[in-house]
Short mmCIF file of C-alpha atoms (C1' of nucleotides) in Angstrom, two decimals:
data_model
loop_
_atom_site.label_atom_id
_atom_site.label_comp_id
_atom_site.label_asym_id
_atom_site.label_seq_id
_atom_site.Cartn_x
_atom_site.Cartn_y
_atom_site.Cartn_z
CA MET F 1 -7.50 -19.01 17.22
CA SER F 2 -6.27 -22.25 15.63
CA ALA F 3 -5.30 -25.25 18.22
CA GLU F 4 -1.90 -24.67 17.88
CA ASP F 5 -1.91 -21.05 19.30
CA VAL F 6 -0.87 -19.07 22.64
CA TYR F 7 -2.27 -17.52 24.61
CA ASN F 8 -0.62 -14.43 26.06
CA ARG F 9 -1.14 -11.81 28.52
CA ILE F 10 1.28 -8.76 26.64
CA SER F 11 -0.82 -6.10 26.62
CA VAL F 12 -2.07 -6.30 30.04
CA LEU F 13 1.99 -6.44 31.77
CA ARG F 14 2.12 -3.39 29.36
CA ALA F 15 -0.60 -1.67 30.52
CA GLU F 16 0.49 -2.99 34.52
CA ARG F 17 3.79 -0.71 34.01
CA GLY F 18 2.57 1.58 31.84
CA VAL F 19 5.37 0.81 28.73
CA SER F 20 3.44 1.78 25.56
CA ARG F 21 4.61 -0.76 22.57
CA LYS F 22 7.37 1.36 20.75
CA ASP F 23 9.03 1.26 24.53
CA LEU F 24 8.53 -2.46 25.18
CA ALA F 25 10.03 -3.30 21.24
CA ALA F 26 12.47 -0.71 21.47
CA ALA F 27 13.88 -2.68 24.76
CA LEU F 28 13.48 -6.06 22.89
CA GLY F 29 14.99 -4.78 19.91
CA VAL F 30 12.37 -5.56 17.78
CA HIS F 31 9.97 -3.77 15.95
CA TYR F 32 6.83 -2.10 17.22
CA GLN F 33 4.67 -3.46 14.91
CA THR F 34 5.61 -7.50 15.56
CA ILE F 35 4.03 -6.30 19.28
CA GLY F 36 1.06 -5.61 18.06
CA TYR F 37 0.61 -8.71 15.95
CA LEU F 38 1.50 -10.29 19.47
CA GLU F 39 -0.67 -8.41 22.08
CA ARG F 40 -3.55 -9.63 18.77
CA GLY F 41 -2.93 -12.43 18.93
CA GLN F 42 -2.22 -12.86 15.20
CA TYR F 43 0.85 -14.89 16.15
CA SER F 44 2.92 -15.85 18.64
CA PRO F 45 6.80 -15.32 19.18
CA SER F 46 9.50 -17.24 18.51
CA LEU F 47 10.72 -19.36 22.00
CA PHE F 48 14.23 -17.11 21.60
CA LEU F 49 11.54 -13.63 21.96
CA ALA F 50 9.26 -14.90 24.40
CA LEU F 51 12.08 -15.45 27.02
CA ARG F 52 13.54 -12.10 26.18
CA ILE F 53 9.48 -11.02 27.00
CA ALA F 54 9.59 -12.88 29.92
CA GLU F 55 12.88 -11.04 31.54
CA TYR F 56 11.89 -8.17 30.68
CA PHE F 57 8.95 -8.56 32.96
CA GLU F 58 10.32 -10.41 35.56
CA VAL F 59 7.95 -12.99 35.58
CA PRO F 60 8.23 -17.00 34.36
CA VAL F 61 7.17 -17.31 30.70
CA GLU F 62 4.31 -19.04 32.06
CA ILE F 63 3.02 -15.81 33.66
CA VAL F 64 2.71 -14.25 30.06
CA PHE F 65 2.23 -17.21 28.17
CA SER F 66 0.06 -20.53 28.26
CA LEU F 67 -1.18 -23.03 26.23
CA ARG F 68 -4.12 -22.24 27.79
CA PRO F 69 -6.88 -19.45 27.75
CA PHE F 70 -5.73 -16.47 31.00
CA PRO F 71 -8.84 -16.29 34.01
CA ARG F 72 -9.52 -12.71 34.39
CA LEU F 73 -8.77 -10.79 37.38
CA GLY F 74 -11.05 -11.08 39.64
CA SER F 75 -12.91 -15.11 37.95
CA GLU F 76 -12.88 -18.17 40.38
CA VAL F 77 -9.42 -20.42 40.59
CA LYS F 78 -10.61 -22.74 41.61
CA MET K 1 25.68 -20.74 17.22
CA SER K 2 24.46 -17.14 17.10
CA ALA K 3 23.44 -14.58 19.03
CA GLU K 4 19.89 -15.74 18.65
CA ASP K 5 19.95 -18.89 19.82
CA VAL K 6 18.13 -20.54 22.84
CA TYR K 7 20.08 -22.80 24.98
CA ASN K 8 17.93 -26.17 25.93
CA ARG K 9 18.17 -29.39 28.44
CA ILE K 10 15.98 -32.38 26.32
CA SER K 11 18.02 -34.73 26.12
CA VAL K 12 19.69 -34.19 29.57
CA LEU K 13 15.78 -34.42 31.29
CA ARG K 14 15.12 -37.11 28.72
CA ALA K 15 18.09 -39.23 29.89
CA GLU K 16 17.16 -38.49 33.37
CA ARG K 17 13.20 -40.40 31.81
CA GLY K 18 15.08 -42.61 30.20
CA VAL K 19 13.19 -41.26 27.14
CA SER K 20 14.22 -42.22 23.23
CA ARG K 21 13.43 -39.28 21.16
CA LYS K 22 10.81 -41.76 19.11
CA ASP K 23 8.82 -41.96 22.06
CA LEU K 24 9.23 -37.54 22.95
CA ALA K 25 7.89 -37.02 19.52
CA ALA K 26 5.23 -39.57 19.87
CA ALA K 27 3.93 -38.28 23.27
CA LEU K 28 4.46 -34.33 21.43
CA GLY K 29 2.94 -35.18 17.86
CA VAL K 30 6.00 -34.01 16.36
CA HIS K 31 8.05 -35.56 14.06
CA TYR K 32 10.69 -37.61 15.47
CA GLN K 33 13.96 -35.95 14.12
CA THR K 34 12.01 -32.28 14.96
CA ILE K 35 13.87 -33.93 18.51
CA GLY K 36 16.88 -34.17 17.01
CA TYR K 37 17.31 -30.89 15.23
CA LEU K 38 16.53 -29.17 18.94
CA GLU K 39 18.43 -31.48 21.05
CA ARG K 40 21.79 -30.56 18.41
CA GLY K 41 20.84 -27.00 19.07
CA GLN K 42 20.18 -26.65 14.70
CA TYR K 43 17.48 -24.52 15.61
CA SER K 44 15.04 -23.61 19.13
CA PRO K 45 11.38 -25.27 18.75
CA SER K 46 8.39 -22.84 18.00
CA LEU K 47 6.97 -21.40 21.39
CA PHE K 48 4.11 -23.48 21.45
CA LEU K 49 6.24 -26.44 20.99
CA ALA K 50 8.36 -25.34 24.24
CA LEU K 51 5.47 -25.03 26.01
CA ARG K 52 3.90 -29.04 25.05
CA ILE K 53 7.54 -30.15 26.21
CA ALA K 54 7.66 -28.34 29.30
CA GLU K 55 4.77 -29.56 30.16
CA TYR K 56 5.29 -32.89 28.86
CA PHE K 57 8.41 -32.96 31.37
CA GLU K 58 6.35 -31.41 34.54
CA VAL K 59 8.56 -28.39 34.88
CA PRO K 60 8.82 -24.66 34.26
CA VAL K 61 9.48 -23.37 30.79
CA GLU K 62 13.27 -21.59 32.06
CA ILE K 63 14.17 -25.48 33.20
CA VAL K 64 14.42 -26.20 29.86
CA PHE K 65 15.21 -23.33 27.86
CA SER K 66 17.37 -20.87 28.53
CA LEU K 67 19.03 -17.33 27.23
CA ARG K 68 21.95 -18.42 28.70
CA PRO K 69 24.31 -22.01 28.72
CA PHE K 70 23.19 -24.53 31.98
CA PRO K 71 25.26 -25.19 34.07
CA ARG K 72 26.91 -28.94 34.06
CA LEU K 73 25.83 -30.66 37.08
CA GLY K 74 27.98 -30.31 40.32
CA SER K 75 29.41 -27.04 38.68
CA GLU K 76 29.10 -23.98 41.50
CA VAL K 77 26.21 -22.04 41.58
CA LYS K 78 27.14 -18.59 42.83
"C1'" DT W 1 28.18 -61.60 17.54
"C1'" DC W 2 24.41 -59.45 15.98
"C1'" DA W 3 20.77 -57.38 14.90
"C1'" DA W 4 17.29 -54.18 16.37
"C1'" DA W 5 17.26 -49.08 18.07
"C1'" DA W 6 18.63 -45.67 18.69
"C1'" DT W 7 20.96 -41.05 16.88
"C1'" DG W 8 23.50 -37.87 13.17
"C1'" DT W 9 23.28 -36.28 8.68
"C1'" DA W 10 21.05 -34.27 4.43
"C1'" DG W 11 17.61 -32.28 1.28
"C1'" DT W 12 12.91 -30.55 -0.17
"C1'" DA W 13 9.00 -28.07 0.67
"C1'" DG W 14 5.61 -25.12 3.28
"C1'" DA W 15 3.88 -22.43 7.06
"C1'" DC W 16 5.06 -19.35 10.37
"C1'" DC W 17 7.35 -15.37 12.40
"C1'" DT W 18 10.02 -10.97 11.95
"C1'" DA W 19 11.32 -6.42 9.87
"C1'" DC W 20 9.71 -2.37 7.20
"C1'" DT W 21 6.61 0.62 5.44
"C1'" DA W 22 2.42 2.99 5.06
"C1'" DC W 23 -1.40 4.86 5.89
"C1'" DA W 24 -6.50 5.01 8.73
"C1'" DT W 25 -8.52 5.53 13.24
"C1'" DT W 26 -8.56 6.07 18.08
"C1'" DT W 27 -7.00 7.94 22.63
"C1'" DC W 28 -4.34 10.98 24.91
"C1'" DT W 29 -3.45 15.21 26.38
"C1'" DA W 30 -1.79 20.67 26.35
"C1'" DT X 1 -9.80 21.70 20.05
"C1'" DA X 2 -6.06 20.64 17.69
"C1'" DG X 3 -2.32 18.07 17.68
"C1'" DA X 4 0.41 14.73 18.80
"C1'" DA X 5 0.68 9.61 20.31
"C1'" DA X 6 -0.54 5.25 20.18
"C1'" DT X 7 -2.90 1.50 17.79
"C1'" DG X 8 -4.93 -1.01 13.55
"C1'" DT X 9 -4.85 -3.21 8.45
"C1'" DA X 10 -2.75 -3.90 5.26
"C1'" DG X 11 0.98 -5.79 1.88
"C1'" DT X 12 5.96 -7.83 0.62
"C1'" DA X 13 10.28 -9.80 1.55
"C1'" DG X 14 13.55 -12.95 3.78
"C1'" DG X 15 15.13 -16.15 7.38
"C1'" DT X 16 13.48 -19.57 10.52
"C1'" DC X 17 10.56 -23.77 12.35
"C1'" DT X 18 8.71 -28.52 11.20
"C1'" DA X 19 7.30 -32.82 8.37
"C1'" DC X 20 9.49 -36.04 5.73
"C1'" DT X 21 12.40 -39.35 2.91
"C1'" DA X 22 16.36 -41.73 3.56
"C1'" DC X 23 20.65 -42.82 4.33
"C1'" DA X 24 25.28 -44.15 7.53
"C1'" DT X 25 27.02 -44.39 11.88
"C1'" DT X 26 26.18 -45.77 16.56
"C1'" DT X 27 25.07 -48.45 20.71
"C1'" DT X 28 21.77 -51.28 22.91
"C1'" DG X 29 20.33 -55.76 24.24
"C1'" DA X 30 19.79 -60.40 23.80
#
DNA sequence: TCAAAATGTAGTAGACCTACTACATTTCTA
DNA sequence: TAGAAATGTAGTAGGTCTACTACATTTTGA
């Protein structure tokens, strides 16, 4: 996890909505393994794909992607 | 301009704030020509760089980048 | 006006993103 | 429990992003 990495909550959003990787990949028009790589943090998506992922989930980009780790559910937000 | 292109308002935001490409590039830690390529739409940035650009301008990602062209100032927003 | 600053174009090289295939492992469900 | 679905790992190949250098052109400002 280098200093250039981007954190994402794709798996969380996908779980919330009960969508499989294959479904998400199909909706986005990408290979289903690509979703796996993103969720495992092996690399971060292009901006084009990131914008479409946020659009798919109907949330701002910052809800899905961040330069800093996302807090866990229930943890304090100062 | 392929179907995979992302539109951006980097030059507009930069003009609003009176920042040169060189200044912006230095603040972001990228090569100044990289900013030129982005503004001319020759390619779109990585997600990592896009997030840092939005952070630099202190605006949501969607203010800087979009899957659709930005309306001009003063044009109707339906 | 003339120099400096800003911007545009061109080219090489390397790293990263994505597609795709194949197969192993885990989880779900009938 | 057996099969199906979902997920993880591995490897190749091609396209895109970024750094960097060099130089031309345009704009700015003293």
